[in-house]
Amino acid sequence: MISLDQNREALNSAGLEMLELCKKQLENAQEAFFNHDSDLAEEVMHTENRVNALDLKIDRDCERFIALHNPVAGDLRFVLALRKINFDLERVGDHAYGISNYIVKIDTKIEPRLLERMRVQEMFTTGLSMLEDITLAYTNSDTKVARKVFKKDKILNEINMRSFEIISEEVKANPQVIDQVMLLFSVIKKVERIGDLITNIAEEIIFFREAEVLKHRKKKGGKKKDS
């Protein structure tokens, strides 16, 4: 009979493996996008099978942990948080897959000027920085590091919102760039969504460590935070 502590450590290690795997997926998707590397993009898409398999394993193991040990307090918060973290990470993997799929199926060269104006590199860099923060926060159960991602997510939201105006200006000036800017917009939307998922994960780490529920807290001005 495996003890609660042994089972919990195995679950914790699986969660870290999922974090590292999804972070690598986004890193490879970024490299494939900027280098127009269809082989690397195919690798990301193939690795999605591993992400999905690990997602199912963690979910099953969490259910087994609850059934075997009937956890309470911190142990219960841990397993509930991990199930939600695992779910959000699998979706991060889905978005990395989607970016890679664009590279394989849409052979569109992007002008460096458009990449710079739409701040695509900054988008990826910020998203990956958030994943680094969340991995460190998860590993060390550090809620202070987890909270760092909320400010960084605002950068992704700002770039995403600004992209509408840029697309309109660019297409009016030269309708020939429409394929390029729409592809960039699709990629930006996926990275922006990854940022939302990472903030969800931060909330779960804070819930686990501090028993504080942030999902439905209100922002300044009365607007609810996106879930």
PDB file of N, CA and C in Angstrom, residues 157-196:
ATOM      1  N   ASN A 157      -2.583  41.131 -22.974  1.00  0.00           N
ATOM      2  CA  ASN A 157      -3.901  41.698 -23.284  1.00  0.00           C
ATOM      3  C   ASN A 157      -3.771  43.003 -24.068  1.00  0.00           C
ATOM      4  N   GLU A 158      -2.787  43.818 -23.693  1.00  0.00           N
ATOM      5  CA  GLU A 158      -2.586  45.104 -24.378  1.00  0.00           C
ATOM      6  C   GLU A 158      -2.145  44.894 -25.830  1.00  0.00           C
ATOM      7  N   ILE A 159      -1.219  43.957 -26.051  1.00  0.00           N
ATOM      8  CA  ILE A 159      -0.764  43.659 -27.416  1.00  0.00           C
ATOM      9  C   ILE A 159      -1.923  43.128 -28.251  1.00  0.00           C
ATOM     10  N   ASN A 160      -2.715  42.259 -27.665  1.00  0.00           N
ATOM     11  CA  ASN A 160      -3.858  41.693 -28.366  1.00  0.00           C
ATOM     12  C   ASN A 160      -4.853  42.782 -28.774  1.00  0.00           C
ATOM     13  N   MET A 161      -5.186  43.668 -27.842  1.00  0.00           N
ATOM     14  CA  MET A 161      -6.146  44.730 -28.150  1.00  0.00           C
ATOM     15  C   MET A 161      -5.596  45.693 -29.193  1.00  0.00           C
ATOM     16  N   ARG A 162      -4.325  46.003 -29.106  1.00  0.00           N
ATOM     17  CA  ARG A 162      -3.706  46.932 -30.060  1.00  0.00           C
ATOM     18  C   ARG A 162      -3.662  46.335 -31.464  1.00  0.00           C
ATOM     19  N   SER A 163      -3.646  45.021 -31.563  1.00  0.00           N
ATOM     20  CA  SER A 163      -3.521  44.371 -32.871  1.00  0.00           C
ATOM     21  C   SER A 163      -4.699  44.675 -33.789  1.00  0.00           C
ATOM     22  N   PHE A 164      -5.892  44.890 -33.232  1.00  0.00           N
ATOM     23  CA  PHE A 164      -7.055  45.216 -34.060  1.00  0.00           C
ATOM     24  C   PHE A 164      -6.805  46.492 -34.854  1.00  0.00           C
ATOM     25  N   GLU A 165      -6.339  47.515 -34.163  1.00  0.00           N
ATOM     26  CA  GLU A 165      -6.077  48.810 -34.797  1.00  0.00           C
ATOM     27  C   GLU A 165      -4.970  48.691 -35.839  1.00  0.00           C
ATOM     28  N   ILE A 166      -3.925  47.950 -35.528  1.00  0.00           N
ATOM     29  CA  ILE A 166      -2.802  47.799 -36.458  1.00  0.00           C
ATOM     30  C   ILE A 166      -3.248  47.084 -37.729  1.00  0.00           C
ATOM     31  N   ILE A 167      -4.034  46.034 -37.580  1.00  0.00           N
ATOM     32  CA  ILE A 167      -4.523  45.289 -38.745  1.00  0.00           C
ATOM     33  C   ILE A 167      -5.328  46.209 -39.652  1.00  0.00           C
ATOM     34  N   SER A 168      -6.214  47.002 -39.060  1.00  0.00           N
ATOM     35  CA  SER A 168      -7.034  47.926 -39.848  1.00  0.00           C
ATOM     36  C   SER A 168      -6.162  48.912 -40.617  1.00  0.00           C
ATOM     37  N   GLU A 169      -5.169  49.470 -39.959  1.00  0.00           N
ATOM     38  CA  GLU A 169      -4.277  50.447 -40.600  1.00  0.00           C
ATOM     39  C   GLU A 169      -3.481  49.806 -41.728  1.00  0.00           C
ATOM     40  N   GLU A 170      -2.952  48.607 -41.470  1.00  0.00           N
ATOM     41  CA  GLU A 170      -2.103  47.949 -42.467  1.00  0.00           C
ATOM     42  C   GLU A 170      -2.900  47.532 -43.705  1.00  0.00           C
ATOM     43  N   VAL A 171      -4.095  47.017 -43.498  1.00  0.00           N
ATOM     44  CA  VAL A 171      -4.903  46.562 -44.640  1.00  0.00           C
ATOM     45  C   VAL A 171      -5.391  47.744 -45.463  1.00  0.00           C
ATOM     46  N   LYS A 172      -5.713  48.853 -44.796  1.00  0.00           N
ATOM     47  CA  LYS A 172      -6.123  50.050 -45.535  1.00  0.00           C
ATOM     48  C   LYS A 172      -4.965  50.583 -46.377  1.00  0.00           C
ATOM     49  N   ALA A 173      -3.762  50.510 -45.842  1.00  0.00           N
ATOM     50  CA  ALA A 173      -2.589  51.018 -46.565  1.00  0.00           C
ATOM     51  C   ALA A 173      -2.178  50.080 -47.691  1.00  0.00           C
ATOM     52  N   ASN A 174      -2.337  48.781 -47.467  1.00  0.00           N
ATOM     53  CA  ASN A 174      -1.932  47.800 -48.474  1.00  0.00           C
ATOM     54  C   ASN A 174      -2.728  46.506 -48.286  1.00  0.00           C
ATOM     55  N   PRO A 175      -3.804  46.324 -49.050  1.00  0.00           N
ATOM     56  CA  PRO A 175      -4.646  45.130 -48.900  1.00  0.00           C
ATOM     57  C   PRO A 175      -3.892  43.811 -49.123  1.00  0.00           C
ATOM     58  N   GLN A 176      -2.721  43.876 -49.765  1.00  0.00           N
ATOM     59  CA  GLN A 176      -1.958  42.664 -50.049  1.00  0.00           C
ATOM     60  C   GLN A 176      -1.418  41.993 -48.776  1.00  0.00           C
ATOM     61  N   VAL A 177      -1.378  42.723 -47.676  1.00  0.00           N
ATOM     62  CA  VAL A 177      -0.804  42.146 -46.450  1.00  0.00           C
ATOM     63  C   VAL A 177      -1.850  41.429 -45.604  1.00  0.00           C
ATOM     64  N   ILE A 178      -3.064  41.324 -46.098  1.00  0.00           N
ATOM     65  CA  ILE A 178      -4.128  40.786 -45.252  1.00  0.00           C
ATOM     66  C   ILE A 178      -3.836  39.364 -44.765  1.00  0.00           C
ATOM     67  N   ASP A 179      -3.266  38.522 -45.629  1.00  0.00           N
ATOM     68  CA  ASP A 179      -2.958  37.147 -45.204  1.00  0.00           C
ATOM     69  C   ASP A 179      -1.920  37.145 -44.084  1.00  0.00           C
ATOM     70  N   GLN A 180      -0.947  38.026 -44.190  1.00  0.00           N
ATOM     71  CA  GLN A 180       0.104  38.089 -43.176  1.00  0.00           C
ATOM     72  C   GLN A 180      -0.445  38.561 -41.822  1.00  0.00           C
ATOM     73  N   VAL A 181      -1.205  39.653 -41.841  1.00  0.00           N
ATOM     74  CA  VAL A 181      -1.676  40.201 -40.564  1.00  0.00           C
ATOM     75  C   VAL A 181      -2.723  39.300 -39.920  1.00  0.00           C
ATOM     76  N   MET A 182      -3.505  38.594 -40.727  1.00  0.00           N
ATOM     77  CA  MET A 182      -4.494  37.692 -40.142  1.00  0.00           C
ATOM     78  C   MET A 182      -3.826  36.467 -39.519  1.00  0.00           C
ATOM     79  N   LEU A 183      -2.752  36.001 -40.132  1.00  0.00           N
ATOM     80  CA  LEU A 183      -2.001  34.904 -39.520  1.00  0.00           C
ATOM     81  C   LEU A 183      -1.395  35.366 -38.193  1.00  0.00           C
ATOM     82  N   LEU A 184      -0.799  36.555 -38.205  1.00  0.00           N
ATOM     83  CA  LEU A 184      -0.222  37.090 -36.972  1.00  0.00           C
ATOM     84  C   LEU A 184      -1.289  37.272 -35.904  1.00  0.00           C
ATOM     85  N   PHE A 185      -2.457  37.738 -36.303  1.00  0.00           N
ATOM     86  CA  PHE A 185      -3.545  37.914 -35.344  1.00  0.00           C
ATOM     87  C   PHE A 185      -3.955  36.574 -34.723  1.00  0.00           C
ATOM     88  N   SER A 186      -3.998  35.530 -35.543  1.00  0.00           N
ATOM     89  CA  SER A 186      -4.353  34.200 -35.039  1.00  0.00           C
ATOM     90  C   SER A 186      -3.339  33.708 -34.011  1.00  0.00           C
ATOM     91  N   VAL A 187      -2.066  33.942 -34.301  1.00  0.00           N
ATOM     92  CA  VAL A 187      -1.012  33.529 -33.366  1.00  0.00           C
ATOM     93  C   VAL A 187      -1.100  34.344 -32.078  1.00  0.00           C
ATOM     94  N   ILE A 188      -1.281  35.648 -32.208  1.00  0.00           N
ATOM     95  CA  ILE A 188      -1.404  36.514 -31.035  1.00  0.00           C
ATOM     96  C   ILE A 188      -2.565  36.073 -30.155  1.00  0.00           C
ATOM     97  N   LYS A 189      -3.692  35.738 -30.764  1.00  0.00           N
ATOM     98  CA  LYS A 189      -4.854  35.297 -29.992  1.00  0.00           C
ATOM     99  C   LYS A 189      -4.544  34.034 -29.199  1.00  0.00           C
ATOM    100  N   LYS A 190      -3.792  33.118 -29.794  1.00  0.00           N
ATOM    101  CA  LYS A 190      -3.460  31.879 -29.092  1.00  0.00           C
ATOM    102  C   LYS A 190      -2.518  32.139 -27.915  1.00  0.00           C
ATOM    103  N   VAL A 191      -1.535  32.999 -28.111  1.00  0.00           N
ATOM    104  CA  VAL A 191      -0.622  33.299 -27.004  1.00  0.00           C
ATOM    105  C   VAL A 191      -1.352  34.075 -25.914  1.00  0.00           C
ATOM    106  N   GLU A 192      -2.254  34.962 -26.310  1.00  0.00           N
ATOM    107  CA  GLU A 192      -3.049  35.691 -25.310  1.00  0.00           C
ATOM    108  C   GLU A 192      -3.890  34.725 -24.488  1.00  0.00           C
ATOM    109  N   ARG A 193      -4.428  33.722 -25.140  1.00  0.00           N
ATOM    110  CA  ARG A 193      -5.228  32.723 -24.414  1.00  0.00           C
ATOM    111  C   ARG A 193      -4.338  31.890 -23.492  1.00  0.00           C
ATOM    112  N   ILE A 194      -3.126  31.601 -23.934  1.00  0.00           N
ATOM    113  CA  ILE A 194      -2.177  30.896 -23.068  1.00  0.00           C
ATOM    114  C   ILE A 194      -1.938  31.707 -21.790  1.00  0.00           C
ATOM    115  N   GLY A 195      -1.825  33.023 -21.946  1.00  0.00           N
ATOM    116  CA  GLY A 195      -1.647  33.885 -20.777  1.00  0.00           C
ATOM    117  C   GLY A 195      -2.805  33.759 -19.800  1.00  0.00           C
ATOM    118  N   ASP A 196      -4.030  33.688 -20.323  1.00  0.00           N
ATOM    119  CA  ASP A 196      -5.198  33.516 -19.459  1.00  0.00           C
ATOM    120  C   ASP A 196      -5.127  32.189 -18.699  1.00  0.00           C
TER     121      ASP A 196
END
